[in-house]
Short mmCIF file of C-alpha atoms and ligand atoms in Angstrom, two decimals:
data_model
loop_
_atom_site.label_atom_id
_atom_site.label_comp_id
_atom_site.label_asym_id
_atom_site.label_seq_id
_atom_site.Cartn_x
_atom_site.Cartn_y
_atom_site.Cartn_z
CA UNK A 11 0.00 0.00 0.00
CA UNK A 12 1.22 3.51 -0.81
CA UNK A 13 2.17 5.62 2.20
CA UNK A 14 1.29 9.31 2.14
CA UNK A 15 3.05 12.06 4.08
CA UNK A 16 1.95 15.68 4.10
CA UNK A 17 3.44 18.54 6.06
CA UNK A 18 3.06 22.28 5.79
CA UNK A 19 4.54 25.36 7.38
CA UNK A 20 4.49 29.12 7.24
CA UNK A 21 7.83 30.66 6.32
CA UNK A 22 8.36 34.25 7.37
CA UNK A 23 9.66 35.48 4.01
CA UNK A 24 8.13 36.56 0.72
CA UNK A 25 7.23 33.78 -1.70
CA UNK A 26 9.82 34.97 -4.23
CA UNK A 27 12.55 34.61 -1.66
CA UNK A 28 11.52 31.09 -0.64
CA UNK A 29 10.97 30.02 -4.24
CA UNK A 30 14.35 31.36 -5.32
CA UNK A 31 15.91 28.79 -3.00
CA UNK A 32 13.57 25.85 -3.61
CA UNK A 33 13.39 26.10 -7.39
CA UNK A 34 17.11 25.35 -7.42
CA UNK A 35 16.99 21.55 -7.31
CA UNK A 36 20.55 21.47 -6.04
CA UNK A 37 20.21 24.04 -3.25
CA UNK A 38 19.32 21.59 -0.48
CA UNK A 39 22.86 20.95 0.70
CA UNK A 40 23.06 24.67 1.51
CA UNK A 41 20.07 24.74 3.80
CA UNK A 42 18.93 21.22 4.80
CA UNK A 43 20.90 19.85 7.73
CA UNK A 44 20.33 16.21 6.73
CA UNK A 45 22.24 16.63 3.46
CA UNK A 46 26.01 16.27 3.39
CA UNK A 47 26.73 17.04 -0.28
CA UNK A 48 24.84 17.22 -3.54
CA UNK A 49 25.51 17.71 -7.21
CA UNK A 50 23.57 17.72 -10.47
CA UNK A 51 24.57 14.91 -12.79
CA UNK A 52 25.85 15.53 -16.28
CA UNK A 53 26.41 19.27 -15.80
CA UNK A 54 22.73 20.10 -16.41
CA UNK A 55 21.14 23.22 -14.99
CA UNK A 56 19.67 22.72 -11.54
CA UNK A 57 16.25 24.02 -12.62
CA UNK A 58 16.10 21.92 -15.78
CA UNK A 59 13.18 19.49 -15.73
CA UNK A 60 14.66 15.99 -16.02
CA UNK A 61 17.90 16.82 -14.24
CA UNK A 62 19.08 14.36 -11.59
CA UNK A 63 20.54 15.39 -8.24
CA UNK A 64 22.83 12.92 -6.56
CA UNK A 65 23.36 13.46 -2.88
CA UNK A 66 24.64 11.93 0.30
CA UNK A 67 22.86 12.19 3.61
CA UNK A 68 24.77 12.84 6.83
CA UNK A 69 23.88 9.28 7.95
CA UNK A 70 25.73 7.90 4.93
CA UNK A 71 22.74 7.02 2.75
CA UNK A 72 22.90 8.00 -0.92
CA UNK A 73 19.96 9.11 -3.05
CA UNK A 74 19.42 10.09 -6.69
CA UNK A 75 16.31 12.15 -7.41
CA UNK A 76 14.93 13.47 -10.66
CA UNK A 77 13.12 16.79 -11.18
CA UNK A 78 9.81 15.98 -12.90
CA UNK A 79 8.03 19.35 -13.09
CA UNK A 80 8.82 22.95 -12.21
CA UNK A 81 6.36 25.85 -12.48
CA UNK A 82 7.50 29.38 -11.69
CA UNK A 83 3.95 30.67 -12.04
CA UNK A 84 2.48 28.13 -9.61
CA UNK A 85 5.63 28.01 -7.43
CA UNK A 86 5.45 24.25 -7.57
CA UNK A 87 7.84 21.39 -8.31
CA UNK A 88 7.63 17.61 -8.37
CA UNK A 89 10.44 15.11 -8.09
CA UNK A 90 10.96 11.39 -7.57
CA UNK A 91 13.61 9.05 -6.26
CA UNK A 92 15.27 7.09 -9.05
CA UNK A 93 17.75 5.25 -6.84
CA UNK A 94 18.40 5.13 -3.09
CA UNK A 95 20.16 3.12 -0.44
CA UNK A 96 17.08 3.81 1.73
CA UNK A 97 14.14 1.44 1.17
CA UNK A 98 11.84 4.22 -0.13
CA UNK A 99 10.12 2.83 -3.22
CA UNK A 100 8.20 4.75 -5.90
CA UNK A 101 8.76 7.95 -3.90
CA UNK A 102 7.18 11.01 -5.59
CA UNK A 103 7.09 14.36 -3.80
CA UNK A 104 5.56 17.76 -4.52
CA UNK A 105 6.60 21.13 -3.13
CA UNK A 106 3.95 23.87 -3.41
CA UNK A 107 4.27 27.44 -2.22
CA UNK A 108 1.50 29.98 -1.88
CA UNK A 109 1.38 33.56 -0.75
CA UNK A 110 0.03 34.28 2.69
CA UNK A 111 -2.18 37.23 1.95
CA UNK A 112 -1.80 39.13 5.23
CA UNK A 113 1.87 39.96 4.73
CA UNK A 114 5.15 38.94 3.23
CA UNK A 115 4.90 35.30 4.30
CA UNK A 116 4.77 32.01 2.46
CA UNK A 117 2.73 28.85 2.94
CA UNK A 118 4.82 25.79 2.06
CA UNK A 119 3.10 22.47 1.45
CA UNK A 120 5.30 19.40 1.05
CA UNK A 121 3.65 16.07 0.19
CA UNK A 122 4.78 12.65 -0.98
CA UNK A 123 3.68 9.11 -1.59
CA UNK A 124 5.88 6.02 -1.52
CA UNK A 125 5.93 2.30 -0.83
CA UNK A 126 8.05 0.52 1.79
CA UNK A 127 9.04 -3.02 2.63
CA UNK A 128 6.47 -4.66 4.95
CA UNK A 129 6.85 -3.58 8.58
CA UNK A 130 8.81 -0.41 7.80
CA UNK A 131 5.81 1.83 7.05
CA UNK A 132 5.74 3.77 10.32
CA UNK A 133 9.53 4.16 10.56
CA UNK A 134 9.87 5.53 7.03
CA UNK A 135 6.81 7.77 7.36
CA UNK A 136 8.45 9.30 10.46
CA UNK A 137 11.78 9.67 8.68
CA UNK A 138 10.19 11.55 5.81
CA UNK A 139 7.82 13.65 7.95
CA UNK A 140 10.25 14.66 10.68
CA UNK A 141 13.74 14.00 9.36
CA UNK A 142 13.11 15.49 5.93
CA UNK A 143 10.10 17.81 5.98
CA UNK A 144 9.85 19.25 9.51
CA UNK A 145 13.62 19.60 9.74
CA UNK A 146 13.64 21.17 6.28
CA UNK A 147 11.12 23.83 7.29
CA UNK A 148 13.17 24.82 10.31
CA UNK A 149 16.45 24.72 8.39
CA UNK A 150 15.13 26.90 5.57
CA UNK A 151 13.81 29.44 8.06
CA UNK A 152 17.26 29.63 9.66
CA UNK A 153 18.93 29.79 6.27
CA UNK A 154 16.76 32.71 5.16
CA UNK A 155 17.49 34.50 8.41
CA UNK A 156 21.16 34.27 7.41
CA UNK A 157 22.34 31.51 9.74
CA UNK A 158 23.58 29.22 7.03
CA UNK A 159 26.18 27.73 9.33
CA UNK A 160 25.89 24.30 7.78
CA UNK A 161 26.83 25.61 4.41
CA UNK A 162 28.63 23.19 2.16
CA UNK A 163 32.19 24.25 1.38
CA UNK A 164 32.35 26.50 -1.64
CA UNK A 165 28.62 27.21 -1.70
CA UNK A 166 27.51 30.80 -1.09
CA UNK A 167 25.20 31.89 1.68
CA UNK A 168 22.61 34.44 0.64
CA UNK A 169 24.42 37.11 2.64
CA UNK A 170 27.79 36.63 1.01
CA UNK A 171 29.22 37.72 -2.27
CA UNK A 172 29.10 34.90 -4.75
CA UNK A 173 32.72 33.77 -4.66
CA UNK A 174 33.80 33.50 -8.24
CA UNK A 175 30.32 34.49 -9.44
CA UNK A 176 30.32 34.58 -13.20
CA UNK A 177 29.23 37.21 -15.66
CA UNK A 178 25.79 36.47 -17.08
CA UNK A 179 24.61 37.24 -20.59
CA UNK A 180 22.35 40.25 -20.96
CA UNK A 181 20.75 42.45 -23.58
CA UNK A 182 20.78 46.23 -23.55
CA UNK A 183 19.84 49.24 -25.60
CA UNK A 184 23.00 51.03 -26.62
CA UNK A 185 23.62 54.62 -27.72
CA UNK A 186 26.87 55.30 -29.55
CA UNK A 187 25.94 58.77 -30.86
CA UNK A 188 23.59 61.39 -29.50
CA UNK A 189 20.60 62.06 -31.71
CA UNK A 190 17.11 60.93 -32.63
CA UNK A 191 15.38 57.81 -31.36
CA UNK A 192 16.84 55.76 -34.22
CA UNK A 193 20.28 56.05 -32.59
CA UNK A 194 19.12 53.45 -30.05
CA UNK A 195 20.01 49.89 -30.92
CA UNK A 196 19.82 46.53 -29.07
CA UNK A 197 23.03 44.75 -28.23
CA UNK A 198 24.12 41.61 -26.34
CA UNK A 199 26.55 42.13 -23.47
CA UNK A 200 27.95 40.44 -20.39
CA UNK A 201 26.84 41.56 -16.96
CA UNK A 202 29.64 41.17 -14.41
CA UNK A 203 29.11 39.76 -10.93
CA UNK A 204 27.94 42.39 -8.43
CA UNK A 205 30.74 44.40 -6.87
CA UNK A 206 30.95 45.49 -3.22
CA UNK A 207 27.65 47.00 -2.10
CA UNK A 208 25.86 45.99 -5.29
CA UNK A 209 22.97 43.75 -6.28
CA UNK A 210 22.71 42.04 -9.64
CA UNK A 211 19.09 42.33 -10.77
CA UNK A 212 17.21 40.40 -13.44
CA UNK A 213 15.03 43.24 -14.69
CA UNK A 214 11.43 42.59 -15.62
CA UNK A 215 10.16 46.15 -16.21
CA UNK A 216 12.06 49.37 -16.92
CA UNK A 217 10.54 52.82 -16.50
CA UNK A 218 10.92 55.30 -19.37
CA UNK A 219 11.23 58.93 -18.27
CA UNK A 220 11.52 62.10 -20.29
CA UNK A 221 15.03 62.63 -18.97
CA UNK A 222 15.98 59.60 -21.09
CA UNK A 223 15.15 61.71 -24.17
CA UNK A 224 17.34 64.61 -22.98
CA UNK A 225 20.21 62.22 -22.40
CA UNK A 226 19.75 60.54 -25.77
CA UNK A 227 19.82 63.93 -27.49
CA UNK A 228 23.07 64.82 -25.69
CA UNK A 229 21.58 67.65 -23.65
CA UNK A 230 23.31 66.49 -20.45
CA UNK A 231 26.54 64.88 -21.69
CA UNK A 232 28.14 64.91 -18.26
CA UNK A 233 25.49 62.43 -17.11
CA UNK A 234 25.86 60.10 -20.10
CA UNK A 235 29.04 60.26 -22.13
CA UNK A 236 28.78 58.06 -25.24
CA UNK A 237 31.13 56.88 -27.98
CA UNK A 238 31.20 54.00 -30.42
CA UNK A 239 33.91 52.34 -28.29
CA UNK A 240 31.88 52.81 -25.10
CA UNK A 241 28.17 53.19 -25.90
CA UNK A 242 25.98 54.69 -23.23
CA UNK A 243 22.85 53.08 -21.83
CA UNK A 244 19.80 55.13 -20.84
CA UNK A 245 17.36 54.51 -18.01
CA UNK A 246 17.09 55.61 -14.40
CA UNK A 247 14.78 52.98 -12.89
CA UNK A 248 13.61 49.39 -13.16
CA UNK A 249 12.00 46.53 -11.24
CA UNK A 250 12.85 42.84 -11.14
CA UNK A 251 14.35 40.07 -9.02
CA UNK A 252 17.70 39.94 -7.24
CA UNK A 253 19.99 37.42 -8.90
CA UNK A 254 22.87 37.71 -6.47
CA UNK A 255 24.35 40.06 -3.93
CA UNK A 256 27.80 41.60 -3.75
CA UNK A 257 30.17 41.70 -0.76
CA UNK A 258 28.97 43.75 2.18
CA UNK A 259 25.31 43.86 1.18
CA UNK A 260 22.78 43.11 3.87
CA UNK A 261 19.01 43.12 3.76
CA UNK A 262 18.62 41.52 0.34
CA UNK A 263 18.57 37.94 -0.82
CA UNK A 264 18.56 36.28 -4.22
CA UNK A 265 14.95 36.12 -5.35
CA UNK A 266 13.82 39.31 -3.62
CA UNK A 267 11.44 41.40 -5.75
CA UNK A 268 12.88 44.89 -5.91
CA UNK A 269 12.83 48.21 -7.72
CA UNK A 270 15.47 50.90 -7.92
CA UNK A 271 15.95 54.48 -8.94
CA UNK A 272 19.22 56.34 -9.19
CA UNK A 273 21.12 59.15 -10.87
CA UNK A 274 23.41 56.97 -12.98
CA UNK A 275 21.77 55.91 -16.25
CA UNK A 276 21.95 52.31 -17.44
CA UNK A 277 18.55 50.72 -16.81
CA UNK A 278 17.67 49.89 -20.45
CA UNK A 279 18.90 46.29 -20.16
CA UNK A 280 17.83 42.84 -19.05
CA UNK A 281 20.29 42.42 -16.17
CA UNK A 282 22.08 45.16 -14.23
CA UNK A 283 24.27 45.64 -11.17
CA UNK A 284 23.15 48.59 -9.03
CA UNK A 285 24.14 49.94 -5.62
CA UNK A 286 21.97 48.26 -2.99
CA UNK A 287 21.26 51.62 -1.35
CA UNK A 288 19.27 52.68 -4.43
CA UNK A 289 17.05 49.60 -4.18
CA UNK A 290 13.81 48.95 -2.32
CA UNK A 291 12.04 45.66 -1.81
CA UNK A 292 8.58 45.61 -3.38
CA UNK A 293 5.40 44.83 -1.48
CA UNK A 294 3.59 41.79 -2.86
CA UNK A 295 0.72 43.83 -4.25
CA UNK A 296 2.96 46.05 -6.41
CA UNK A 297 3.57 44.34 -9.74
CA UNK A 298 6.88 44.85 -11.54
CA UNK A 299 5.44 47.06 -14.28
CA UNK A 300 3.51 49.14 -11.77
CA UNK A 301 6.72 49.67 -9.81
CA UNK A 302 8.62 50.69 -12.95
CA UNK A 303 5.80 53.03 -13.97
CA UNK A 304 5.40 54.66 -10.57
CA UNK A 305 8.65 54.68 -8.62
CA UNK A 306 10.42 57.71 -10.11
CA UNK A 307 7.26 59.50 -11.23
CA UNK A 308 5.33 58.87 -8.02
CA UNK A 309 8.23 60.02 -5.85
CA UNK A 310 8.49 63.11 -8.05
CA UNK A 311 4.80 63.84 -7.50
CA UNK A 312 5.29 63.29 -3.77
CA UNK A 313 8.17 65.74 -3.32
CA UNK A 314 6.59 68.32 -5.65
CA UNK A 315 3.32 68.39 -3.78
CA UNK A 316 4.40 67.78 -0.20
CA UNK A 317 7.90 69.25 0.06
CA UNK A 318 8.47 71.84 -2.62
CA UNK A 319 5.01 73.04 -3.65
CA UNK A 320 3.41 72.69 -0.19
CA UNK A 321 0.11 72.06 -1.87
CA UNK A 322 -2.94 72.22 0.36
CA UNK A 323 -6.62 72.98 0.33
CA UNK A 324 -7.37 75.76 -2.13
CA UNK A 325 -3.86 75.99 -3.65
CA UNK A 326 -4.22 76.92 -7.30
CA UNK A 327 -1.93 74.50 -9.11
CA UNK A 328 -1.07 74.57 -12.80
CA UNK A 329 0.29 71.27 -14.14
CA UNK A 330 1.65 70.98 -17.67
CA UNK A 331 1.47 67.71 -19.61
CA UNK A 332 -1.34 66.81 -17.22
CA UNK A 333 -2.00 63.46 -18.96
CA UNK A 334 1.67 62.45 -18.89
CA UNK A 335 3.45 60.03 -16.58
CA UNK A 336 4.14 62.57 -13.84
CA UNK A 337 1.17 64.77 -14.76
CA UNK A 338 -1.59 62.26 -14.00
CA UNK A 339 -0.09 61.41 -10.62
CA UNK A 340 0.27 65.08 -9.71
CA UNK A 341 -3.32 65.82 -10.75
CA UNK A 342 -4.80 63.01 -8.68
CA UNK A 343 -2.69 63.60 -5.58
CA UNK A 344 -3.13 67.39 -5.66
CA UNK A 345 -6.86 66.99 -6.05
CA UNK A 346 -6.89 64.68 -3.01
CA UNK A 347 -5.02 67.41 -1.09
CA UNK A 348 -7.81 69.84 -1.95
CA UNK A 349 -5.95 71.90 -4.56
CA UNK A 350 -7.66 73.61 -7.48
CA UNK A 351 -5.97 71.71 -10.31
CA UNK A 352 -5.56 73.32 -13.72
CA UNK A 353 -3.79 71.30 -16.40
CA UNK A 354 -2.57 71.73 -19.96
CA UNK A 355 -2.69 68.93 -22.52
CA UNK A 356 -2.44 68.79 -26.30
CA UNK A 357 -5.53 66.76 -27.22
CA UNK A 358 -9.13 66.12 -26.26
CA UNK A 359 -8.37 62.50 -25.45
CA UNK A 360 -5.65 63.58 -23.04
CA UNK A 361 -8.08 66.10 -21.56
CA UNK A 362 -10.58 63.33 -20.81
CA UNK A 363 -7.97 61.19 -19.05
CA UNK A 364 -6.61 64.16 -17.09
CA UNK A 365 -10.13 64.96 -15.86
CA UNK A 366 -10.61 61.34 -14.79
CA UNK A 367 -7.46 61.70 -12.69
CA UNK A 368 -8.61 64.81 -10.84
CA UNK A 369 -7.69 67.71 -13.14
CA UNK A 370 -10.57 70.11 -12.59
CA UNK A 371 -9.83 72.66 -15.35
CA UNK A 372 -8.21 71.28 -18.48
CA UNK A 373 -6.75 73.59 -21.13
CA UNK A 374 -6.18 71.99 -24.52
CA UNK A 375 -3.28 73.67 -26.29
CA UNK A 376 -0.54 72.44 -28.58
CA UNK A 377 1.30 75.72 -28.85
CA UNK A 378 1.91 76.62 -25.20
CA UNK A 379 -0.78 79.32 -24.99
CA UNK A 380 -2.52 78.95 -21.64
CA UNK A 381 -1.95 82.01 -19.41
CA UNK A 382 -5.26 83.73 -20.18
CA UNK A 383 -7.19 80.51 -19.65
CA UNK A 384 -5.47 79.95 -16.28
CA UNK A 385 -6.30 83.48 -15.17
CA UNK A 386 -9.93 82.95 -16.23
CA UNK A 387 -10.25 79.54 -14.55
CA UNK A 388 -8.49 80.24 -11.26
CA UNK A 389 -7.35 83.87 -11.15
CA UNK A 390 -3.74 82.76 -11.63
CA UNK A 391 -1.64 79.89 -10.32
CA UNK A 392 0.01 79.79 -6.90
CA UNK A 393 2.27 77.00 -8.12
CA UNK A 394 3.22 75.92 -11.65
CA UNK A 395 4.67 72.46 -12.20
CA UNK A 396 6.40 72.97 -15.51
CA UNK A 397 7.94 70.15 -17.51
CA UNK A 398 7.67 72.10 -20.77
CA UNK A 399 10.68 74.41 -20.57
CA UNK A 400 11.50 77.20 -22.96
CA UNK A 401 8.40 77.40 -25.16
CA UNK A 402 6.20 77.99 -22.10
CA UNK A 403 8.48 80.51 -20.39
CA UNK A 404 6.59 83.78 -20.92
CA UNK A 405 3.18 82.14 -20.51
CA UNK A 406 4.23 80.61 -17.18
CA UNK A 407 5.15 84.02 -15.83
CA UNK A 408 1.86 85.44 -17.09
CA UNK A 409 -0.13 82.52 -15.62
CA UNK A 410 1.36 82.84 -12.12
CA UNK A 411 -0.50 84.69 -9.38
CA UNK A 412 1.21 87.21 -7.09
CA UNK A 413 3.92 85.47 -4.99
CA UNK A 414 3.53 82.40 -7.18
CA UNK A 415 6.10 79.60 -7.32
CA UNK A 416 7.39 78.37 -10.67
CA UNK A 417 8.77 74.86 -10.39
CA UNK A 418 10.80 74.17 -13.50
CA UNK A 419 10.74 70.39 -13.59
CA UNK A 420 11.84 69.66 -17.11
CA UNK A 421 12.23 70.93 -20.63
CA UNK A 422 10.21 68.82 -23.06
CA UNK A 423 9.93 71.78 -25.47
CA UNK A 424 13.61 72.75 -25.17
CA UNK A 425 16.08 73.91 -22.52
CA UNK A 426 14.95 76.96 -20.59
CA UNK A 427 17.05 80.01 -21.48
CA UNK A 428 18.77 81.73 -18.55
CA UNK A 429 16.27 83.55 -16.37
CA UNK A 430 17.28 86.98 -15.08
CA UNK A 431 16.07 87.66 -11.51
CA UNK A 432 14.18 90.68 -12.81
CA UNK A 433 11.85 88.37 -14.71
CA UNK A 434 10.46 87.35 -11.30
CA UNK A 435 10.30 90.65 -9.51
CA UNK A 436 7.07 91.93 -11.10
CA UNK A 437 4.91 89.59 -8.98
CA UNK A 438 7.45 88.53 -6.29
CA UNK A 439 7.68 85.14 -7.95
CA UNK A 440 9.98 82.37 -6.78
CA UNK A 441 11.66 79.80 -8.97
CA UNK A 442 12.89 76.24 -8.26
CA UNK A 443 14.81 73.79 -10.40
CA UNK A 444 14.60 70.48 -8.48
CA UNK A 445 15.76 66.99 -9.38
CA UNK A 446 14.19 63.86 -7.92
CA UNK A 447 17.52 62.23 -7.09
CA UNK A 448 18.18 64.84 -4.39
CA UNK A 449 14.97 63.77 -2.66
CA UNK A 450 16.05 60.11 -2.47
CA UNK A 451 19.71 60.61 -1.66
CA UNK A 452 19.76 57.91 1.02
CA UNK A 453 18.20 54.48 1.12
CA UNK A 454 16.03 55.52 4.07
CA UNK A 455 14.62 58.45 2.07
CA UNK A 456 14.03 56.23 -0.93
CA UNK A 457 12.28 53.57 1.16
CA UNK A 458 10.13 56.15 2.92
CA UNK A 459 9.08 57.91 -0.27
CA UNK A 460 8.47 54.65 -2.14
CA UNK A 461 6.26 53.47 0.74
CA UNK A 462 4.30 56.74 0.52
CA UNK A 463 3.69 56.15 -3.18
CA UNK A 464 2.48 52.57 -2.62
CA UNK A 465 0.23 53.83 0.21
CA UNK A 466 -1.15 56.60 -1.98
CA UNK A 467 -2.00 54.02 -4.61
CA UNK A 468 -3.65 51.75 -2.04
CA UNK A 469 -5.76 54.48 -0.45
CA UNK A 470 -6.79 56.03 -3.77
CA UNK A 471 -4.84 59.31 -3.42
CA UNK A 472 -3.33 58.44 -6.80
CA UNK A 473 -4.89 56.30 -9.48
CA UNK A 474 -2.83 53.91 -11.52
CA UNK A 475 -2.12 55.76 -14.78
CA UNK A 476 -2.38 53.92 -18.10
CA UNK A 477 0.84 51.95 -18.63
CA UNK A 478 2.01 51.35 -22.19
CA UNK A 479 4.42 48.44 -22.49
CA UNK A 480 7.13 48.06 -25.16
CA UNK A 481 9.59 45.22 -25.65
CA UNK A 482 13.10 46.30 -24.63
CA UNK A 483 14.25 46.02 -28.24
CA UNK A 484 11.52 48.51 -29.22
CA UNK A 485 12.91 51.30 -27.03
CA UNK A 486 13.43 53.50 -30.11
CA UNK A 487 9.72 53.18 -30.99
CA UNK A 488 8.75 54.12 -27.44
CA UNK A 489 11.00 57.19 -27.56
CA UNK A 490 9.59 58.31 -30.90
CA UNK A 491 6.06 58.07 -29.54
CA UNK A 492 6.92 59.97 -26.35
CA UNK A 493 8.56 62.78 -28.31
CA UNK A 494 5.59 62.96 -30.68
CA UNK A 495 3.40 63.84 -27.67
CA UNK A 496 1.41 60.72 -28.52
CA UNK A 497 1.54 58.92 -25.14
CA UNK A 498 -0.75 59.01 -22.13
CA UNK A 499 0.44 57.91 -18.70
CA UNK A 500 3.63 55.93 -18.19
CA UNK A 501 5.79 53.89 -20.58
CA UNK A 502 7.56 50.71 -19.55
CA UNK A 503 10.09 48.53 -21.36
CA UNK A 504 9.88 44.79 -20.86
CA UNK A 505 13.12 42.80 -21.42
N1 LIG B 604 13.14 67.18 -12.15
C1 LIG B 604 12.60 66.03 -11.78
O1 LIG B 604 12.77 65.58 -10.64
C2 LIG B 604 11.73 65.30 -12.75
C3 LIG B 604 11.30 63.99 -12.49
C4 LIG B 604 10.45 63.38 -13.40
C5 LIG B 604 10.04 64.05 -14.55
N2 LIG B 604 10.52 65.30 -14.78
C6 LIG B 604 10.07 66.09 -15.94
O2 LIG B 604 8.65 66.09 -15.91
C7 LIG B 604 8.17 66.16 -17.24
C8 LIG B 604 7.23 64.99 -17.48
O3 LIG B 604 8.00 63.81 -17.51
P1 LIG B 604 7.34 62.40 -17.91
O4 LIG B 604 8.45 61.42 -17.94
O5 LIG B 604 6.16 62.15 -17.05
O6 LIG B 604 6.88 62.67 -19.42
P2 LIG B 604 5.40 62.83 -19.99
O7 LIG B 604 4.73 63.95 -19.29
O8 LIG B 604 4.72 61.51 -19.98
O9 LIG B 604 5.68 63.21 -21.49
C9 LIG B 604 6.04 64.50 -21.83
C10 LIG B 604 4.82 65.35 -22.21
O10 LIG B 604 5.26 66.68 -22.40
C11 LIG B 604 4.38 67.34 -23.29
N3 LIG B 604 5.13 68.06 -24.30
C12 LIG B 604 4.96 69.37 -24.57
N4 LIG B 604 5.79 69.76 -25.54
C13 LIG B 604 6.48 68.70 -25.93
C14 LIG B 604 7.46 68.50 -26.91
N5 LIG B 604 7.91 69.49 -27.68
N6 LIG B 604 7.95 67.27 -27.07
C15 LIG B 604 7.53 66.27 -26.31
N7 LIG B 604 6.61 66.40 -25.33
C16 LIG B 604 6.07 67.62 -25.14
C17 LIG B 604 3.51 66.26 -23.94
O11 LIG B 604 2.21 66.36 -23.34
P3 LIG B 604 1.10 67.24 -24.14
O12 LIG B 604 1.15 66.73 -25.53
O13 LIG B 604 -0.16 66.94 -23.44
O14 LIG B 604 1.53 68.67 -24.01
C18 LIG B 604 4.18 64.97 -23.54
O15 LIG B 604 3.26 63.92 -23.44
C19 LIG B 604 9.38 66.18 -18.16
O16 LIG B 604 9.72 67.51 -18.42
C20 LIG B 604 10.45 65.55 -17.29
O17 LIG B 604 11.74 65.93 -17.67
C21 LIG B 604 11.36 65.92 -13.91
#
């Protein structure tokens, strides 16, 4: 008769973290105290269905097991014993993980069936249930907490640098000459192992921001030098999973779902090493593409409204490109704060979306004429959030109310010509030229602001903007569309 053993446990770690360990069919000698040593036969990959792991138990028994199924979407794998010095016959086991919905925890179900020689049923059931499964739960918990003191020689713990970690193949969008979108071209490259303080991230969604266009055009060469010998790579933010961690990094493990944002371009690629202090772990409810669409833009909206603009009830706020990536978030959040939101957009369709996201007065203009309409709608703007730049310069000054604050966020229409102080004196205006990176200069600031964005999304202060996805190789097409003023909401590249 077939014996059945089932055990389950809650592991205090996100499902991605637990699965990153368990999906590796050869990881058990790192974390399970019953295993002395293990290897995959024939040099196959340890997540390849059909591969065989050959291992020795600490009590001297030897077992060969074959991986039968592996599903990353279901977080489930099945394996069987093909040969063993233990009298476990026709042993087939299944590991299934599911998300515990009240936090970052994982439900692990481990079940098997097998036959035994007569009289050994109880003994072998106990061996499997306690010696393998219960012990395994405890050992994995300890391993994930970082106490991998039973680590096999030469195998990395999740806290350590990968000794001798190898470069991995990647794909990136290169830029050898500044210019139009067609200067962007895909290229294969090798991603080195993470250096000290770095994480190597398998990227699943990359945020496109208008600054990427400035850099591609060569407007800020100090930020992105390019040449045919050393092409530059655009991109300030992305989301994905940690592949491995460099020396000295704490707080992250392979498999963690993360997003990052930082002042050094290079995100337009499939795999990237980034400083761990520019990285935040993602809550389970924030999907990769949502993170890539919202991290930089949401944090920008947060500092603009709460820190720099001090937007509150009754503040008259003018937002340009109100249906854009930043614009929609600013409209919704400002409206929640009680501001009178006036926005400019270039089409009726954009106007409709901006209204849906809280823009009370929408001005449709393609040629940067809006000051009269702002004065009519609100009697002038206390704060202007201006990503347009030079073409809107005179109109911004005319649209501002007395003691108004002009926040020059960007320059989609062209770099803003130098502004003499006398241009502001007529209405006692003030002028700011902020950059998001100065508002997330430490990991604590980044984590705090990211958490505010996720909270704002959860409590409805911001609505998820439309997200348009492009394959990584189609980055040039995405850029062309963004520059043509033909996008609404956020753009994301998917490697
Ligand atoms: N300083 C910072 O911290 C910071 C951070 C994030 C973003 N930004 C800036 O915020 C602005 C919005 O960024 P985003 O990434 O969310 O982009 P976006 O708003 O989604 O796209 C740019 C929008 O600008 C408008 N636009 C007006 N004239 C344009 C022109 N000549 N060419 C292209 N677009 C033009 C278009 O909207 P309409 O067609 O409706 O006019 C276009 O959709 C940009 O200026 C960006 O540089 C600054």
